Short mmCIF file of C-alpha atoms in Angstrom, two decimals:
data_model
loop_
_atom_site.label_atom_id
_atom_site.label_comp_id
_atom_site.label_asym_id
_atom_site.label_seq_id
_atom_site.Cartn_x
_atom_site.Cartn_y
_atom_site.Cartn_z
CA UNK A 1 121.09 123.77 120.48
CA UNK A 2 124.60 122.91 120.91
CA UNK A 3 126.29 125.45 119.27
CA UNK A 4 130.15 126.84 119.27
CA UNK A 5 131.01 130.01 117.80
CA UNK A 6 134.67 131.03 117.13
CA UNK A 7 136.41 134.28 116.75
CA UNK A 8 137.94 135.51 114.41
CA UNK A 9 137.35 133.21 111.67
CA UNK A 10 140.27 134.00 109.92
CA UNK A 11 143.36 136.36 110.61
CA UNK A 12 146.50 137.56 108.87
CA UNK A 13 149.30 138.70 111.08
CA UNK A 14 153.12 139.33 110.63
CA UNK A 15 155.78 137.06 111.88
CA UNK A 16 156.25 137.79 115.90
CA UNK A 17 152.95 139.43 116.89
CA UNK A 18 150.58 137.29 119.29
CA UNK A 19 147.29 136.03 118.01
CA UNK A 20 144.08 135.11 120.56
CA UNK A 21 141.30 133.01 119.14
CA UNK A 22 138.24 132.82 121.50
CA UNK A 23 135.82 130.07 121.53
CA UNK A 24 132.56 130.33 122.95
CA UNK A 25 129.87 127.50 124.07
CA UNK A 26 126.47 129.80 123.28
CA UNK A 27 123.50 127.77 124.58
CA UNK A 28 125.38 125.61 127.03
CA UNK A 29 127.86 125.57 129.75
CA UNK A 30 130.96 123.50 128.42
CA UNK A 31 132.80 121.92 131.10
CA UNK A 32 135.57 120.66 128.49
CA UNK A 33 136.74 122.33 125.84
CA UNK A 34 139.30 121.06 123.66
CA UNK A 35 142.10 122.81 120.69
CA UNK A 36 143.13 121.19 117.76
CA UNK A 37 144.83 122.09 114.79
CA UNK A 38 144.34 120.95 111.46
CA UNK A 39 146.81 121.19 108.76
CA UNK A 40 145.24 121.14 104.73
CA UNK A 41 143.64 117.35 103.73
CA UNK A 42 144.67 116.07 107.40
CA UNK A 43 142.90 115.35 109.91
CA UNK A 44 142.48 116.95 113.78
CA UNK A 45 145.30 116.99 116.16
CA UNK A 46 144.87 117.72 119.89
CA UNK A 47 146.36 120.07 120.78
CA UNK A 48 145.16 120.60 124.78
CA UNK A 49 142.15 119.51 126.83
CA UNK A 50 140.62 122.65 129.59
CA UNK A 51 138.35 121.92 132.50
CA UNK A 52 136.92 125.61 133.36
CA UNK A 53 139.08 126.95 136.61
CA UNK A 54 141.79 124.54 135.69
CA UNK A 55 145.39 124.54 133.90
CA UNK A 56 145.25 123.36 130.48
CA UNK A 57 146.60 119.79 129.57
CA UNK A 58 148.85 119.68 126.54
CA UNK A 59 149.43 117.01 124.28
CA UNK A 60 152.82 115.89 123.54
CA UNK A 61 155.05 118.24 121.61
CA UNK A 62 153.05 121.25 122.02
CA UNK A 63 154.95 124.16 123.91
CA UNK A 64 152.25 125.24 126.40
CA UNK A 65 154.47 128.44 126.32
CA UNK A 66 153.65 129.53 122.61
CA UNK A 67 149.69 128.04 123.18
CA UNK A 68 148.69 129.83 126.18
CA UNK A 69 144.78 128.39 127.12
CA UNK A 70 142.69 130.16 129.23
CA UNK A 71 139.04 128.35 130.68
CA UNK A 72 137.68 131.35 132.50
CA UNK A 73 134.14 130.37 132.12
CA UNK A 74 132.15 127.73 131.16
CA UNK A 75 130.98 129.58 128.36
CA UNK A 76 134.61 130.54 127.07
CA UNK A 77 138.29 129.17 126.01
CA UNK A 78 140.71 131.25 124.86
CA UNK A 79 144.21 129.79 122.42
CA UNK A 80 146.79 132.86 122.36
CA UNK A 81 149.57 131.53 119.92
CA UNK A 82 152.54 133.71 121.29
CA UNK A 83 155.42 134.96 118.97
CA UNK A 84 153.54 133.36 115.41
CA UNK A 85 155.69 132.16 112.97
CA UNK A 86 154.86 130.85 109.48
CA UNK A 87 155.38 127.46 110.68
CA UNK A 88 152.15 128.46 112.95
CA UNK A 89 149.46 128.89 110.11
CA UNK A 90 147.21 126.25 110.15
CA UNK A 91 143.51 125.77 111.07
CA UNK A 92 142.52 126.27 114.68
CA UNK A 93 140.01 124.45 116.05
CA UNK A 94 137.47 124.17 119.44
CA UNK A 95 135.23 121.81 120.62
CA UNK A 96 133.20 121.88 123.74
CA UNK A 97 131.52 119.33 125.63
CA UNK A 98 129.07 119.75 128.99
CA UNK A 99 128.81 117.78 132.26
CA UNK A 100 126.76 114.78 131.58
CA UNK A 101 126.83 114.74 127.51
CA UNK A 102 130.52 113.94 127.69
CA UNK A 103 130.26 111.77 124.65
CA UNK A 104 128.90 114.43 122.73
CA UNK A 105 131.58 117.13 121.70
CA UNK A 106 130.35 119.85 119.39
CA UNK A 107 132.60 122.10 117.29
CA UNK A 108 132.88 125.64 116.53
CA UNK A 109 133.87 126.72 112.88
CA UNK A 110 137.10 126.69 113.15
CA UNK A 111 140.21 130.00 112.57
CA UNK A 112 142.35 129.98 109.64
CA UNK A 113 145.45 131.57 111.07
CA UNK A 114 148.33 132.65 108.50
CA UNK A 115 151.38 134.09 109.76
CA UNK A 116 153.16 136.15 107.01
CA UNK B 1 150.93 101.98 112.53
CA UNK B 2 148.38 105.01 113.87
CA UNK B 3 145.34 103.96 115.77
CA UNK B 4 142.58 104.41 113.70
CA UNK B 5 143.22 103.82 109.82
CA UNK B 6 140.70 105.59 107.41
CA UNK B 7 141.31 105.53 103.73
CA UNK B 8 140.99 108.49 102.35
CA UNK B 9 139.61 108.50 99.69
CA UNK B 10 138.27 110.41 97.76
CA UNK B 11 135.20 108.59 97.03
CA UNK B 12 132.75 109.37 93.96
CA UNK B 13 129.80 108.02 93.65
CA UNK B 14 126.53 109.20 91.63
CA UNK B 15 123.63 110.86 93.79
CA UNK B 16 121.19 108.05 95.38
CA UNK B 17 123.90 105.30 95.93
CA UNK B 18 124.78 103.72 98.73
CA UNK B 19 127.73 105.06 100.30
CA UNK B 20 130.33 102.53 102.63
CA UNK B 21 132.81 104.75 105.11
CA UNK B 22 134.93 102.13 107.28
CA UNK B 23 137.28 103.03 110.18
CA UNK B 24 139.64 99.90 111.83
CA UNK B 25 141.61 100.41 114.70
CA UNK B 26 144.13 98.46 117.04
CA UNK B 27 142.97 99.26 120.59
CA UNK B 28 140.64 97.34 121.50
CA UNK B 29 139.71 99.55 124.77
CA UNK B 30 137.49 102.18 122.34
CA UNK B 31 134.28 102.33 123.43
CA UNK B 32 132.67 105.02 121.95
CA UNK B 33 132.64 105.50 118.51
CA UNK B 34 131.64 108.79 116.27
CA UNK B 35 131.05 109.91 113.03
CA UNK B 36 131.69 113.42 112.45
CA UNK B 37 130.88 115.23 108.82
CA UNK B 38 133.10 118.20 107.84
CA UNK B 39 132.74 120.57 105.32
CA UNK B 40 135.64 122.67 103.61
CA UNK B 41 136.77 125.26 105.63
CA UNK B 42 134.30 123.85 108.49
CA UNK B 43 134.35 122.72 112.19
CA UNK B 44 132.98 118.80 112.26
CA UNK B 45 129.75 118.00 112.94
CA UNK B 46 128.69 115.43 114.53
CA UNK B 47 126.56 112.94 112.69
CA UNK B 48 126.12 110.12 115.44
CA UNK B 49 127.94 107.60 117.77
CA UNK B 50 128.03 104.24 119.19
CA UNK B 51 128.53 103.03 122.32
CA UNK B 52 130.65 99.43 121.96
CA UNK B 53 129.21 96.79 119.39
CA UNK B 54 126.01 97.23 117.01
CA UNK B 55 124.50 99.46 114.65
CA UNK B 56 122.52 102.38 115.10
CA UNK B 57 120.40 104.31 113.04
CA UNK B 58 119.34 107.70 112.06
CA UNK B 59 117.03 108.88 108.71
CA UNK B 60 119.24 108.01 106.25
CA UNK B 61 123.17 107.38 107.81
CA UNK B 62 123.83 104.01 109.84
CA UNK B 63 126.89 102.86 112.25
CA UNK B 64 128.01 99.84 112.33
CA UNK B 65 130.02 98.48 115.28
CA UNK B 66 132.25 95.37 115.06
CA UNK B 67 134.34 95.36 117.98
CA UNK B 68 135.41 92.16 117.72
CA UNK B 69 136.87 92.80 114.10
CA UNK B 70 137.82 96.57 115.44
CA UNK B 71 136.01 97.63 112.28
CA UNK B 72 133.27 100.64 112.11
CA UNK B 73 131.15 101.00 109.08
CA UNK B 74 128.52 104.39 108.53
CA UNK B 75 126.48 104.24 105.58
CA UNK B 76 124.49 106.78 103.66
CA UNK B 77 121.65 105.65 101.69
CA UNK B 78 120.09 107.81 98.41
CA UNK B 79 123.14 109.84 98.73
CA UNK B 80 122.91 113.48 98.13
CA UNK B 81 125.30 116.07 96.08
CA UNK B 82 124.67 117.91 99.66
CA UNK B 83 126.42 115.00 101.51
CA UNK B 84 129.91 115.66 99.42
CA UNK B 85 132.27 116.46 102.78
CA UNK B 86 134.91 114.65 104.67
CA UNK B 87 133.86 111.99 107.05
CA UNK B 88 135.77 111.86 110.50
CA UNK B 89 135.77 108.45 112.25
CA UNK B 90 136.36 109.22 116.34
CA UNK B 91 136.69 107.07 119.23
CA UNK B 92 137.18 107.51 122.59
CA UNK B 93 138.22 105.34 125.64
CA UNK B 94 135.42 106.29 128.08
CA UNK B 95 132.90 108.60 129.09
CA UNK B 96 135.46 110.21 131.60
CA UNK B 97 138.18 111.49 129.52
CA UNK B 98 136.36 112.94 126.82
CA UNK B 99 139.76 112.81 124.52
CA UNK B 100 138.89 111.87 120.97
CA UNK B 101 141.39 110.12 118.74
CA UNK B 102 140.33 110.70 114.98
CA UNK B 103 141.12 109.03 111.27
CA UNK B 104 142.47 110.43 108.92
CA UNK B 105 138.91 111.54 107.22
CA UNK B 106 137.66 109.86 103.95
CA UNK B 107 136.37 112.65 101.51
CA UNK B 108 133.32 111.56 99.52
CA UNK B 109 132.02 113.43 96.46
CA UNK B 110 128.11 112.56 95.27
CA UNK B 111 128.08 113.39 91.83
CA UNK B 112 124.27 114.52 90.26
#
């Protein structure tokens, strides 16, 4: 049980276009679900916390404008990185967490972006 | 100074040692603490977690909790070639806010 799933795992796209990653909770109903990015040999930064049916919370220094969150559904998050730029590529990440097993967040696979 | 300090490594040690992982941090209002296993190219996955001070333990990875030295310890006995990955300390405030803040990671290699 537990499980996240990600799509795409990886993408290639030119400097400019818009990129959406979704992020699915498959045997669960995540309440929370969290984006981080994770540049080579570092570790997870937070990017923005979503509560299904509520605004997304960003972290400090991320323009909410360029990482546009969606929490439809307790069973899906959605990161659209607007307007990609090289400085973009990195590796995406979700994690999801459900009412009651807070403590407990499980993460998907992760989405190697690269912006040419 | 960042919150939680983990070296990183890496760390090589031949298959069926005992391996030492060690997080410290400098808040002191962590409660929960995790220990997250990530492979390259891989989402975490968590291993176990803590709540406040004392060890826990599952088949062959323990956490240690020493709140009072704002240290956390996991160890893998008879280490495997299949445990080579980076290992994610995590903590978070409460049970409310859900927010992790991670180390750095500590890659370990098990050598056969």
């Amino acid at each position: 049980g537990a499980v996240v799933s990600q799509h795409p795992s990886w993408v290639i796209c030119k400097s400019g276009t818009s990129v959406k990653i979704e992020c699915r909770s498959l045997d669960f109903q995540a309440t929370t679900m969290f984006w981080y990015r994770q540049f080579p040999k570092q570790s997870l930064m937070l990017m923005a916390t979503s509560n299904e049916g509520s605004k997304a919370t960003y972290e400090q220094g991320v323009e909410k404008d360029k990482f546009l969150i969606n929490h439809a559904s307790l069973t899906l998050s959605t990161l659209t990185v607007t307007s990609a730029h090289p400085e973009d590529s990195s590796f995406y990440i979700c994690s999801a967490s459900e009412g009651g097993r807070a403590v407990e967040q499980f993460f998907g696979p992760g989405t190697r972006l690269t912006v040419l | 100074q960042k919150e939680v300090e983990q070296d990183p490594g890496p760390l090589s040690v031949p298959e069926g040692a005992i391996v030492s992982l060690n997080c410290t941090y400098s808040n002191s209002a962590f409660q929960y603490f995790m220990w997250y296993r990530q492979y390259s190219r891989k989402g975490p996955e968590l291993l176990m977690y803590t709540y406040s001070s004392g060890n826990k333990e599952d088949g062959r990875f323990t956490a240690q909790v020493d709140k009072s030295s704002k240290y956390i310890s996991l160890f893998i006995r008879d280490s495997q070639p299949s445990d080579s990955a980076t290992y994610l300390c995590a903590m978070m405030y409460n049970n409310a806010g859900n927010m992790l803040t991670f180390g750095g990671g500590t890659r370990l290699m098990v050598k056969p």
